[in-house]
mmCIF file of C-alpha atoms in Angstrom:
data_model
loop_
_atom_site.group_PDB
_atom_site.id
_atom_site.type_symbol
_atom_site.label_atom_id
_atom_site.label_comp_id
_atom_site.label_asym_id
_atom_site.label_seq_id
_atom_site.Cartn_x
_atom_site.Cartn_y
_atom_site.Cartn_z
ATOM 1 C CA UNK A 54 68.586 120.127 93.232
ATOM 2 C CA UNK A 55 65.238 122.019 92.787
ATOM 3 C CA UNK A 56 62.249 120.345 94.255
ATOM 4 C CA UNK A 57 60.577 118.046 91.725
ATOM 5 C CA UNK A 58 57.245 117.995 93.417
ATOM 6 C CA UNK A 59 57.451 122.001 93.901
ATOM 7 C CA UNK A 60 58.423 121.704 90.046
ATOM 8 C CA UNK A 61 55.320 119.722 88.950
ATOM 9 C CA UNK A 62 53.192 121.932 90.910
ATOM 10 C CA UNK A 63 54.459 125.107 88.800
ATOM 11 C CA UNK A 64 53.965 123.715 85.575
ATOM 12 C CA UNK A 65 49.990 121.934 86.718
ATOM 13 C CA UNK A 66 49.110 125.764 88.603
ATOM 14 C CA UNK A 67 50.216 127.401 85.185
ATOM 15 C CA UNK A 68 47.246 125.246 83.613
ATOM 16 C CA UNK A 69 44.720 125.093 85.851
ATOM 17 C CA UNK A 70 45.462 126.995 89.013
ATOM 18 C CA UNK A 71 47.074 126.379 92.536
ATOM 19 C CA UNK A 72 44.382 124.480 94.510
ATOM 20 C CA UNK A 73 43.125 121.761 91.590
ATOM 21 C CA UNK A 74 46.940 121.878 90.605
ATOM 22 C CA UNK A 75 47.701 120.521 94.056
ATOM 23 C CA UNK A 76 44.966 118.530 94.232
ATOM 24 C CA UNK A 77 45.477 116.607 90.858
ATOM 25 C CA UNK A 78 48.838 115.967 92.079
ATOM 26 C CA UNK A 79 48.608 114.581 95.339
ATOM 27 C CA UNK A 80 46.039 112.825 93.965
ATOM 28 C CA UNK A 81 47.810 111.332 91.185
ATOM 29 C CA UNK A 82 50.708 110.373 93.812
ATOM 30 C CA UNK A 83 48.401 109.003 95.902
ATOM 31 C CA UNK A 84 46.782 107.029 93.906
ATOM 32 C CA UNK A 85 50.066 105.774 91.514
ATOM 33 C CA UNK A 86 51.956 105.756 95.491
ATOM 34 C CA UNK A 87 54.741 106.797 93.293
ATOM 35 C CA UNK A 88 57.897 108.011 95.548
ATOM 36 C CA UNK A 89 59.219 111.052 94.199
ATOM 37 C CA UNK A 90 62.379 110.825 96.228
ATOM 38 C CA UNK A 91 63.354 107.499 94.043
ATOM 39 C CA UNK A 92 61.940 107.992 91.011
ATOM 40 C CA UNK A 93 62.060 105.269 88.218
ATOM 41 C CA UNK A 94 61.101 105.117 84.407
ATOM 42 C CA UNK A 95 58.506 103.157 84.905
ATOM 43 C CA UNK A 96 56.906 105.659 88.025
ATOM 44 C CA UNK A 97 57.924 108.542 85.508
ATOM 45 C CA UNK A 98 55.579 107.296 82.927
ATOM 46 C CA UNK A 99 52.848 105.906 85.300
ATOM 47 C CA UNK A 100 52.431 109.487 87.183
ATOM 48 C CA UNK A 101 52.937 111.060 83.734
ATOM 49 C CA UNK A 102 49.797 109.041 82.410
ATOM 50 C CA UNK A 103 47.841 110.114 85.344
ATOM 51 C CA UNK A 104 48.704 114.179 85.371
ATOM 52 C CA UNK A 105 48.193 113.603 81.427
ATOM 53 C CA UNK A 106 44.573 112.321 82.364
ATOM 54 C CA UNK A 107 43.973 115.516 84.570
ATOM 55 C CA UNK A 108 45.323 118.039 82.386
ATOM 56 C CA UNK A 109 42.883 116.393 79.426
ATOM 57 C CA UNK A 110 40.088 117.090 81.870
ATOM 58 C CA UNK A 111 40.681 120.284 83.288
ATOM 59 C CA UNK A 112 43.031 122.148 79.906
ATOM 60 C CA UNK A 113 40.369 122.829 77.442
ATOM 61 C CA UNK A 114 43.439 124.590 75.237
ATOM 62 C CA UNK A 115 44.998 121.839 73.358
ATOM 63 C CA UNK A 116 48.296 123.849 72.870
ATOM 64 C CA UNK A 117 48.681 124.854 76.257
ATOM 65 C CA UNK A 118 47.844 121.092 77.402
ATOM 66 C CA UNK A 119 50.621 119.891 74.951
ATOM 67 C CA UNK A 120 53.137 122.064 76.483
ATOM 68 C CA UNK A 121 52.294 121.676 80.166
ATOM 69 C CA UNK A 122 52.513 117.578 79.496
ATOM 70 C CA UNK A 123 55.873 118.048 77.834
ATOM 71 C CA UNK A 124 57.174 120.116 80.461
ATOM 72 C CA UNK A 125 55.605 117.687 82.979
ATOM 73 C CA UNK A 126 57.170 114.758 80.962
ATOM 74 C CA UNK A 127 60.636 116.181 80.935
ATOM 75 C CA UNK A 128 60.763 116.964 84.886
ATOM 76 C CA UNK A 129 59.732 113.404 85.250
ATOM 77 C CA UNK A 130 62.317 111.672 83.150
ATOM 78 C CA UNK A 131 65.290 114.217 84.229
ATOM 79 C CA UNK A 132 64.628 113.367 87.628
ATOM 80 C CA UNK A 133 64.478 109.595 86.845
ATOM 81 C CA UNK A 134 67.040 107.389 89.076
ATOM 82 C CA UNK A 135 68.297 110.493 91.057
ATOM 83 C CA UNK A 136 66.918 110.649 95.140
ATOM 84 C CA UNK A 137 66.477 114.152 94.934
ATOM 85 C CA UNK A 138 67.685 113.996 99.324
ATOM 86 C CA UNK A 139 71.056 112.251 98.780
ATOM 87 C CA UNK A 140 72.072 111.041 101.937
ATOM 88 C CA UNK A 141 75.039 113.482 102.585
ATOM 89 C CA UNK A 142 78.336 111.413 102.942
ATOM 90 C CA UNK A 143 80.699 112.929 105.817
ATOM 91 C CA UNK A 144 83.360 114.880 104.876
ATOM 92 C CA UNK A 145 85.934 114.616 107.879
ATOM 93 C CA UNK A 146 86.113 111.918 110.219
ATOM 94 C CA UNK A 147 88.961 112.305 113.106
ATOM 95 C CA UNK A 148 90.718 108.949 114.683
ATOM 96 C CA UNK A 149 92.301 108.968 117.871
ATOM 97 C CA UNK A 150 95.089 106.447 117.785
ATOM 98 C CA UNK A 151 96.014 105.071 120.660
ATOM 99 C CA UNK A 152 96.204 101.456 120.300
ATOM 100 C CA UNK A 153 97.271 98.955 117.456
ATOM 101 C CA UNK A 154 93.952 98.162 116.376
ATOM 102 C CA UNK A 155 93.302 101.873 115.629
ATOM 103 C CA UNK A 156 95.204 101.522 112.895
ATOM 104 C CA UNK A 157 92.779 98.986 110.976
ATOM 105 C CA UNK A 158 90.755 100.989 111.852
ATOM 106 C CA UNK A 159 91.805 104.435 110.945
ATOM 107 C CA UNK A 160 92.455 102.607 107.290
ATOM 108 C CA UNK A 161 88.520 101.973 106.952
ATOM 109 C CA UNK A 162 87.691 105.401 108.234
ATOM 110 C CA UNK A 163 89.943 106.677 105.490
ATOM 111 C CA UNK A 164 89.101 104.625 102.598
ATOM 112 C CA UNK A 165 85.048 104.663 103.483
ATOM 113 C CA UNK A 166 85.446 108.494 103.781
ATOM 114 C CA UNK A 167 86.812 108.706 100.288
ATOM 115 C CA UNK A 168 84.495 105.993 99.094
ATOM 116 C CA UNK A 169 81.388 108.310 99.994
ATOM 117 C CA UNK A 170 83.456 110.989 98.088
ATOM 118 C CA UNK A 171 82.602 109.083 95.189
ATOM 119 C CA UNK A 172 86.867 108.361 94.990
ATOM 120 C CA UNK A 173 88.014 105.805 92.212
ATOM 121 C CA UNK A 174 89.285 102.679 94.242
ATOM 122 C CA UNK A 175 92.833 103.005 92.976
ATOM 123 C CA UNK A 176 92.524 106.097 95.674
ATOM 124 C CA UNK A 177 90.878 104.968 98.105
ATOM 125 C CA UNK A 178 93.798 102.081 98.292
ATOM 126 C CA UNK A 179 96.312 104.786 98.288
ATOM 127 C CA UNK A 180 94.888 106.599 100.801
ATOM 128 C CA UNK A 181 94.278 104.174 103.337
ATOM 129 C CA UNK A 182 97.629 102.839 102.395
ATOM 130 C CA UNK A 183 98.723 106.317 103.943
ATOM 131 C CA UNK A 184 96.978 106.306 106.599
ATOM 132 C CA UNK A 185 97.769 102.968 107.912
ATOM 133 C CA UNK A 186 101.339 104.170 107.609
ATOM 134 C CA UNK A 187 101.469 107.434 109.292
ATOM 135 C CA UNK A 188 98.968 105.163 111.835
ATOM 136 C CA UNK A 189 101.675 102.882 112.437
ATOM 137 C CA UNK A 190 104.411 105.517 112.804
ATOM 138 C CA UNK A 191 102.023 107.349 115.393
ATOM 139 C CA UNK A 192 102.240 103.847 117.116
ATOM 140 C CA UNK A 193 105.175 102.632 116.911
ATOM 141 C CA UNK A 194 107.260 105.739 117.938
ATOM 142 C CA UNK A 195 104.526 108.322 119.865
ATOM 143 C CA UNK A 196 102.727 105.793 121.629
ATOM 144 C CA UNK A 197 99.170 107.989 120.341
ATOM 145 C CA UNK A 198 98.043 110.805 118.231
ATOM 146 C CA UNK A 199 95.233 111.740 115.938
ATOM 147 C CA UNK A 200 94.735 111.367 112.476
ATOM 148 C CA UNK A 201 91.921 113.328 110.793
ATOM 149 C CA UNK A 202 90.972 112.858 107.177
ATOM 150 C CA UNK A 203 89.048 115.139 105.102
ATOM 151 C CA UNK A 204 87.776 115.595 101.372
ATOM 152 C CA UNK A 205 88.801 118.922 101.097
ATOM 153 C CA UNK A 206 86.815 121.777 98.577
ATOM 154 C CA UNK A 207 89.988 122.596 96.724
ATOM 155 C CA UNK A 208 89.771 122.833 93.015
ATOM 156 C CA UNK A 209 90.006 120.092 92.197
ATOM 157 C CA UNK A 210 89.030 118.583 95.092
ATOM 158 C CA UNK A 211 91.610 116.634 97.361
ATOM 159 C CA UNK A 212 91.897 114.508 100.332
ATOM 160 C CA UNK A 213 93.709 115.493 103.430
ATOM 161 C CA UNK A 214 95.126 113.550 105.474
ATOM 162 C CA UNK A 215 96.579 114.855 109.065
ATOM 163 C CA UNK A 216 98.697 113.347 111.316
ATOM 164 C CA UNK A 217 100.076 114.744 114.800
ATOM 165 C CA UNK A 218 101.815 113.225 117.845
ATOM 166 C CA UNK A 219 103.577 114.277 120.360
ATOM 167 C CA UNK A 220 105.920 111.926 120.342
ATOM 168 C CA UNK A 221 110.290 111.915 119.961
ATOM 169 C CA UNK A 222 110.049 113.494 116.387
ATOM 170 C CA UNK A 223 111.586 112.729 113.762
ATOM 171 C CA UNK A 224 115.736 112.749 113.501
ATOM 172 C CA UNK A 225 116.964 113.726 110.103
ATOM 173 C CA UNK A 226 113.588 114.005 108.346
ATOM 174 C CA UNK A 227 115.607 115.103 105.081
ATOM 175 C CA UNK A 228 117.333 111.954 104.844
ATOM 176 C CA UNK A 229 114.219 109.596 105.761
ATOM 177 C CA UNK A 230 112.157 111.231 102.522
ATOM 178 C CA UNK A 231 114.985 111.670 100.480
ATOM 179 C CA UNK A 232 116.001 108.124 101.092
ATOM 180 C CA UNK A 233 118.776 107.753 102.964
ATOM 181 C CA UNK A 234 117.184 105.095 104.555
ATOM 182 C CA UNK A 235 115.686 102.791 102.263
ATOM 183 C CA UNK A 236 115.005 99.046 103.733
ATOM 184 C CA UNK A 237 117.482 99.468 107.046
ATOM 185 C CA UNK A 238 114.664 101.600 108.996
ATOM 186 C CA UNK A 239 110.981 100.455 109.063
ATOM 187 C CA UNK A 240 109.696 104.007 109.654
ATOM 188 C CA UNK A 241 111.747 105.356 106.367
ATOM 189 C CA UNK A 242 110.469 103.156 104.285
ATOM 190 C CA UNK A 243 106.618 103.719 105.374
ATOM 191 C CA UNK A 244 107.190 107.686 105.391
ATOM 192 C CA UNK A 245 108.782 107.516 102.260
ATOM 193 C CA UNK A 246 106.332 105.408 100.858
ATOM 194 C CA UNK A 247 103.367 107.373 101.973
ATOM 195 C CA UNK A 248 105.178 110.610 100.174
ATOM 196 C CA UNK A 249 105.153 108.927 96.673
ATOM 197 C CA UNK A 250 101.305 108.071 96.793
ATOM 198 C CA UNK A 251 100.688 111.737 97.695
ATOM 199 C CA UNK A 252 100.571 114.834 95.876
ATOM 200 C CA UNK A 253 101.436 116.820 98.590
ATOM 201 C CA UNK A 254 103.760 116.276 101.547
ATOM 202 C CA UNK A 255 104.475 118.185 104.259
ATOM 203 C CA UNK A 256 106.337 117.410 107.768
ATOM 204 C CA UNK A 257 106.566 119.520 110.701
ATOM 205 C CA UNK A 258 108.510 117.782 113.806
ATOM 206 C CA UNK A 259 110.558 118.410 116.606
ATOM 207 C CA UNK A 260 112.140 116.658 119.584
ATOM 208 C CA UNK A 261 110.292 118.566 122.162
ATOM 209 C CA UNK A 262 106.999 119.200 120.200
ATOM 210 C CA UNK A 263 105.986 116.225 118.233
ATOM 211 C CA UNK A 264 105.138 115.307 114.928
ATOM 212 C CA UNK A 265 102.715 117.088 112.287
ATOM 213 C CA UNK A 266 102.245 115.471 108.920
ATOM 214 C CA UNK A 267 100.012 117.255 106.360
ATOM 215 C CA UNK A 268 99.560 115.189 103.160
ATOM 216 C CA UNK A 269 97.019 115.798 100.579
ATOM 217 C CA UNK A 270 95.998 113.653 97.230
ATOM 218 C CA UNK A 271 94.104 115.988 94.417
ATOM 219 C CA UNK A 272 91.336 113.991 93.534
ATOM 220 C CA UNK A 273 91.678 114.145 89.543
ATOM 221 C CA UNK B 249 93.113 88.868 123.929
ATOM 222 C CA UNK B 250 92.901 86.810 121.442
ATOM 223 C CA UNK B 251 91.768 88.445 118.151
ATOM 224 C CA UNK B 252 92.085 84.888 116.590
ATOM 225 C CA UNK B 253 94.905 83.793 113.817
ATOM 226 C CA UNK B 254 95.423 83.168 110.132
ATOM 227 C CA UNK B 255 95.118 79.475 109.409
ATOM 228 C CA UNK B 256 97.784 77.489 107.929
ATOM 229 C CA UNK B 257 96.555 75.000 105.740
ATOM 230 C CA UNK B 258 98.251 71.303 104.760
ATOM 231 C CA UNK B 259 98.018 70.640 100.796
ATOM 232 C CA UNK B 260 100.293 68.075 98.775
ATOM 233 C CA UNK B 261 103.036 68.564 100.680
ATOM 234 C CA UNK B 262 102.678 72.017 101.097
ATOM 235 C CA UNK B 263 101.669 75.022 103.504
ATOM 236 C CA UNK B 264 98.888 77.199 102.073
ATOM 237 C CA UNK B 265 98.568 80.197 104.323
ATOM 238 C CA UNK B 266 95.313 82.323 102.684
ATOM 239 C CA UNK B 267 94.641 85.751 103.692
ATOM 240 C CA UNK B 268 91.705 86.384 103.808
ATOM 241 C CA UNK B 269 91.088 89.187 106.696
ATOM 242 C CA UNK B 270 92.210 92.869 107.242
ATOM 243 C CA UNK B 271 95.737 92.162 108.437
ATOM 244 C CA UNK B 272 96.450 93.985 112.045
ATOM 245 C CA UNK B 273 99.971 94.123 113.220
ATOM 246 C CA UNK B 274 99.352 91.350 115.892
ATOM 247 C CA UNK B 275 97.949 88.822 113.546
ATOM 248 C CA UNK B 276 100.829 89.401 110.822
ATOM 249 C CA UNK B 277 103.392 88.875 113.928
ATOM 250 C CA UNK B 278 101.868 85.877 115.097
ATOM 251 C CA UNK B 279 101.700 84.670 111.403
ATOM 252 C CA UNK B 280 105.367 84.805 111.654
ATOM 253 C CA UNK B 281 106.058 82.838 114.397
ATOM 254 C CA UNK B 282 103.005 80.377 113.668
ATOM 255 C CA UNK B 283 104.614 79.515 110.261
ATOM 256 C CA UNK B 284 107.527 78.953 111.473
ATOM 257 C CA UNK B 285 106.658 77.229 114.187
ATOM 258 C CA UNK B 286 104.751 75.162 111.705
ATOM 259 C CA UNK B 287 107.662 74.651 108.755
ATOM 260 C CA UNK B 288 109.550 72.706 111.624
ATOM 261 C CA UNK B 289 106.696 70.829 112.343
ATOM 262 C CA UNK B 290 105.482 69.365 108.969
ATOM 263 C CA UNK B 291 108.901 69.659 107.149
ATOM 264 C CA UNK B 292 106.921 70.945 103.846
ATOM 265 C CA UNK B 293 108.276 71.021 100.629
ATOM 266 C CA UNK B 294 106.616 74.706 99.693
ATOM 267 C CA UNK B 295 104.373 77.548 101.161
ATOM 268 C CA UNK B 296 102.234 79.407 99.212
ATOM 269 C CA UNK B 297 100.961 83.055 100.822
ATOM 270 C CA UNK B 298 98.079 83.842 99.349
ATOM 271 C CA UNK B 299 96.868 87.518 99.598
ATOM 272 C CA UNK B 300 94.059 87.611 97.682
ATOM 273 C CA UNK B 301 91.413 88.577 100.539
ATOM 274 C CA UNK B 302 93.822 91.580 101.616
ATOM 275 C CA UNK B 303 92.268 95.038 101.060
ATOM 276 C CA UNK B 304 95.573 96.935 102.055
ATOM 277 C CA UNK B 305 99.430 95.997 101.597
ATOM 278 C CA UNK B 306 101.198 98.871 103.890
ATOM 279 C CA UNK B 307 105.268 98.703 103.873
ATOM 280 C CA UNK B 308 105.334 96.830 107.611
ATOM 281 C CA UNK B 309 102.730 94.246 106.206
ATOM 282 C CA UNK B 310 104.473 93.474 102.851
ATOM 283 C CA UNK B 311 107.925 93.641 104.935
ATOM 284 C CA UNK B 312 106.376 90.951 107.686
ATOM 285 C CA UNK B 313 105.242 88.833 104.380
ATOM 286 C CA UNK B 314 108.934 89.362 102.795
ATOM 287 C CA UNK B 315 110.237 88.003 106.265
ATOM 288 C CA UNK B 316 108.220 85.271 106.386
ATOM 289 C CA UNK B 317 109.534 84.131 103.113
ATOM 290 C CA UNK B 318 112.607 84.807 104.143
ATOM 291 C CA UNK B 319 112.035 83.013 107.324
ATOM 292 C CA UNK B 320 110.918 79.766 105.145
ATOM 293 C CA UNK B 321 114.167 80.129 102.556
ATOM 294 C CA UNK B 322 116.318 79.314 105.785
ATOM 295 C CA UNK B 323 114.882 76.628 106.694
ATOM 296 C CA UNK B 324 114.523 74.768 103.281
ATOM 297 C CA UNK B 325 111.126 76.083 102.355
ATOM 298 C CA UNK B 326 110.340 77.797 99.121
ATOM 299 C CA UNK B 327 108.021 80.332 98.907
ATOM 300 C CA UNK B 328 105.325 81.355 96.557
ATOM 301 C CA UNK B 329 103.241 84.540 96.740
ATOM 302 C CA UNK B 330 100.041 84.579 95.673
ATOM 303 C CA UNK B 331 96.801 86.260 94.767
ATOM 304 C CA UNK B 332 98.225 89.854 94.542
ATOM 305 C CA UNK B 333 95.397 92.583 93.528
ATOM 306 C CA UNK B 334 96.070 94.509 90.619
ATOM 307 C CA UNK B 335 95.395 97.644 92.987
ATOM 308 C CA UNK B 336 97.675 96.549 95.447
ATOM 309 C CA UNK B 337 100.452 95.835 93.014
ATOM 310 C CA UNK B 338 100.332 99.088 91.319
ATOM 311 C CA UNK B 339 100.407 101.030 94.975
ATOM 312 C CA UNK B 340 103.424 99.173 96.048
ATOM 313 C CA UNK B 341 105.337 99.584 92.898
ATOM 314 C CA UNK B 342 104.173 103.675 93.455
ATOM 315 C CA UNK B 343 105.541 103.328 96.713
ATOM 316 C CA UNK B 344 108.571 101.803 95.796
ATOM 317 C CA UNK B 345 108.351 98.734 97.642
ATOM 318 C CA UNK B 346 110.441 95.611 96.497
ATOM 319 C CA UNK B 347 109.186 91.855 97.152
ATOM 320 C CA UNK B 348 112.985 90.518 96.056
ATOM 321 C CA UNK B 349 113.743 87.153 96.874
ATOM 322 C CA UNK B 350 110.248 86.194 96.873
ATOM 323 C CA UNK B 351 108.536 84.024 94.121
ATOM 324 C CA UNK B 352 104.826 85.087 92.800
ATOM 325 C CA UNK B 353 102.298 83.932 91.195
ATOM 326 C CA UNK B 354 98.994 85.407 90.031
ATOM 327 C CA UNK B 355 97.008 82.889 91.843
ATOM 328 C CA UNK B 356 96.504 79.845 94.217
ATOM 329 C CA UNK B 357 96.480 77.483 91.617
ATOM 330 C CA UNK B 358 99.488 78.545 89.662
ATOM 331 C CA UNK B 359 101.607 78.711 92.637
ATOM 332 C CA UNK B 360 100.804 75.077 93.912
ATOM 333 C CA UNK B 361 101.567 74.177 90.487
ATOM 334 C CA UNK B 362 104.617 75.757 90.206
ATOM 335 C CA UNK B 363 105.858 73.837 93.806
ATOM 336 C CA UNK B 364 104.685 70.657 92.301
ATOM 337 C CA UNK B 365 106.609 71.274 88.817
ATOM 338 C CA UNK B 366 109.635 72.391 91.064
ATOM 339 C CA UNK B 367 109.497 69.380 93.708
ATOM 340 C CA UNK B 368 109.169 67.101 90.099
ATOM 341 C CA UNK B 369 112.351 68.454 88.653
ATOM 342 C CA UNK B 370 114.121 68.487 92.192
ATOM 343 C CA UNK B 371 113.087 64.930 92.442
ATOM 344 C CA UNK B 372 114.728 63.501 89.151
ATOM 345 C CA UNK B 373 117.916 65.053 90.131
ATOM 346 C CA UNK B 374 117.649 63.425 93.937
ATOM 347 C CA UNK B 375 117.102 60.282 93.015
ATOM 348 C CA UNK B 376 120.506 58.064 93.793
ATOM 349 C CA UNK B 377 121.605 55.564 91.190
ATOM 350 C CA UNK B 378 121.151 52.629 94.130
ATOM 351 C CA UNK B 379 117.547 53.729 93.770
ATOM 352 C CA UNK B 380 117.664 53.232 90.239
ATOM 353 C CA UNK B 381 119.067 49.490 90.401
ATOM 354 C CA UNK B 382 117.232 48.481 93.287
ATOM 355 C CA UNK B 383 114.024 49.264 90.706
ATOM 356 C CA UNK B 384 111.872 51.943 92.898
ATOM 357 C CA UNK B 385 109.846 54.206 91.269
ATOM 358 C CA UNK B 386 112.374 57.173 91.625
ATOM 359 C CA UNK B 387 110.124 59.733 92.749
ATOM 360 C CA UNK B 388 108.862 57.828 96.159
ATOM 361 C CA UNK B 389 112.054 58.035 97.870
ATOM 362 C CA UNK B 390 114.627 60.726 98.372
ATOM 363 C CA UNK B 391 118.152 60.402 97.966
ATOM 364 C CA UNK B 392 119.059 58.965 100.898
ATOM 365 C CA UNK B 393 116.739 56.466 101.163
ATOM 366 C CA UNK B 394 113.868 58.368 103.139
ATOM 367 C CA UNK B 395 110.402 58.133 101.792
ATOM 368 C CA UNK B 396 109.247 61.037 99.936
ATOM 369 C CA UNK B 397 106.547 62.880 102.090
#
């Protein structure tokens, strides 16, 4: 996002030159002790009063005045209600499970992740729905592992979720997501589960190596 | 460690168990054996689950909640669920998750009302005709003779 005060200082140098243009602004800014970062109507207009003020005193050209307060007046507004420095929500957050309470925690991680993402809640459910299940699984049949989670810059954009242990593996991984076996075996069910909320769904696992889940949700 | 417990509330008769914290493994496990524990101990007519404060029903938790239920059915309990999220419902029916055998209602309320309407209509049919001669209200004692709780 360009730099509104930059911006303002274009149109006010085009009129009256670069030092009184920065001078009438920081003046102005200074003296409104508007915040240009978090801009709201009301500031708009104020500070727009105040460069109008200026410009009237130092634009003899009525034409030229009219078009720089326009210009000034539509930078304003646009930028109205928008911090023009977002705070930059994280994008990937990795959670080392180890324990049983990782796996409340892991859920947060994941849903405040896609929160900051700017997700619809019905998502941010599923997903931490996920990862509390591939969470448990880690747990209940590894021992530990790591989940990462990541908004990923795919078009359009998704969430990743990753899951790896090196645990037993998985017997008869066909079956489980096909399901074979639906309410006899807890981790079935949770697997299987987890596959239906996801777009994508990929396993990888071995008896010697471990477990690798890959599971990504396309993000409208 | 003791990462505290889920607290099981005495109403009309009833056990109201309300959920109102992000539900780890150990608390949902020693939910089970608390309610039980509890069922023996109060002899309630009805518990009511209510889930409204959970923020995420995995297959484990909404299994352990199913058992529970279960758990209650056995020993002459009837169970109402309660306070599902909309969000929650629609991501368990996406994952294909079943709550059969187990009653619900939409909220708190309903469900105690629904135990109360259930315990009235149970209670007509219990009462014995000596009951009924002897001139007692019919809904203050069972059919054996025991006072009604």
């Amino acid at each position: 996002m360009a730099d509104l005060e930059g911006e303002l200082r274009r149109v006010l140098t085009g009129c009256v030159g670069e030092i009184l243009a920065r001078s009438v602004l920081q003046t102005s800014l200074r003296t409104t002790g508007v915040d240009l970062s978090l801009l709201t109507l009301r500031d708009a207009d104020t500070l727009r009063e105040h460069l109008d003020v200026a410009l009237k005193l130092y634009v003899k050209d009525d034409p030229r005045r009219r078009a720089a307060s326009l210009e000034l007046a539509t930078l304003l507004r646009r930028a109205v209600g928008r911090p023009s420095n977002p705070v930059q929500a994280p994008r990937k957050q990795s959670v080392e499970i180890t324990q049983e309470a990782h796996i409340v925690l892991a859920r947060s991680v994941g849903r405040d992740l896609c929160a900051g993402a700017g997700c619809p809640v019905s998502t941010q459910i599923k997903i931490a729905t996920v990862v509390s299940e591939l969470a448990r699984n880690i747990i209940q049949y590894a021992g530990q592992g790591v989940i990462d989670i990541e908004i990923a810059d795919t078009t359009p954009p998704s969430v990743l979720i990753h899951a790896i242990d090196h645990g037993p593996g998985i017997a008869d991984v066909d079956g489980v997501l096909g399901g074979q076996y639906r309410s006899k075996t807890g981790m079935g069910m949770g697997l299987l589960g987890a596959k239906r909320l996801m777009d994508e769904f990929q396993v990888s696992t071995s008896p010697g190596l471990g477990t690798a889940i890959t599971a990504r949700k396309f993000l409208r | 460690m003791d990462d505290g417990k889920i607290p099981i509330i005495k109403l009309y008769g009833n056990l109201v168990v309300p959920i109102q914290v992000a539900l780890s493994d150990r608390l949902v496990a020693r939910l089970k054996d608390d309610v039980s524990n509890e069922i023996e101990a109060s002899a309630p007519w009805g518990l009511v689950i209510d889930v409204s404060g959970v923020d995420i029903m995995d297959s484990y938790i909404t299994r352990t909640i199913r058992d529970i239920a279960l758990i209650a059915r056995l020993m002459g309990v009837r169970t109402v669920l309660s306070g599902m999220a909309p969000m929650i419902a629609m991501t368990l029916v996406e994952m294909g998750m079943e709550l059969a055998g187990v009653a619900t209602e939409l909220n708190l309320e309903l469900a105690l009302d629904r135990l109360r309407r259930e315990r009235d209509e149970a209670g007509h049919d219990a009462a014995s005709p000596l009951v009924e001669q002897l001139g007692a209200p019919a809904e203050s004692v069972t059919g054996d003779g025991r006072p009604r709780r």
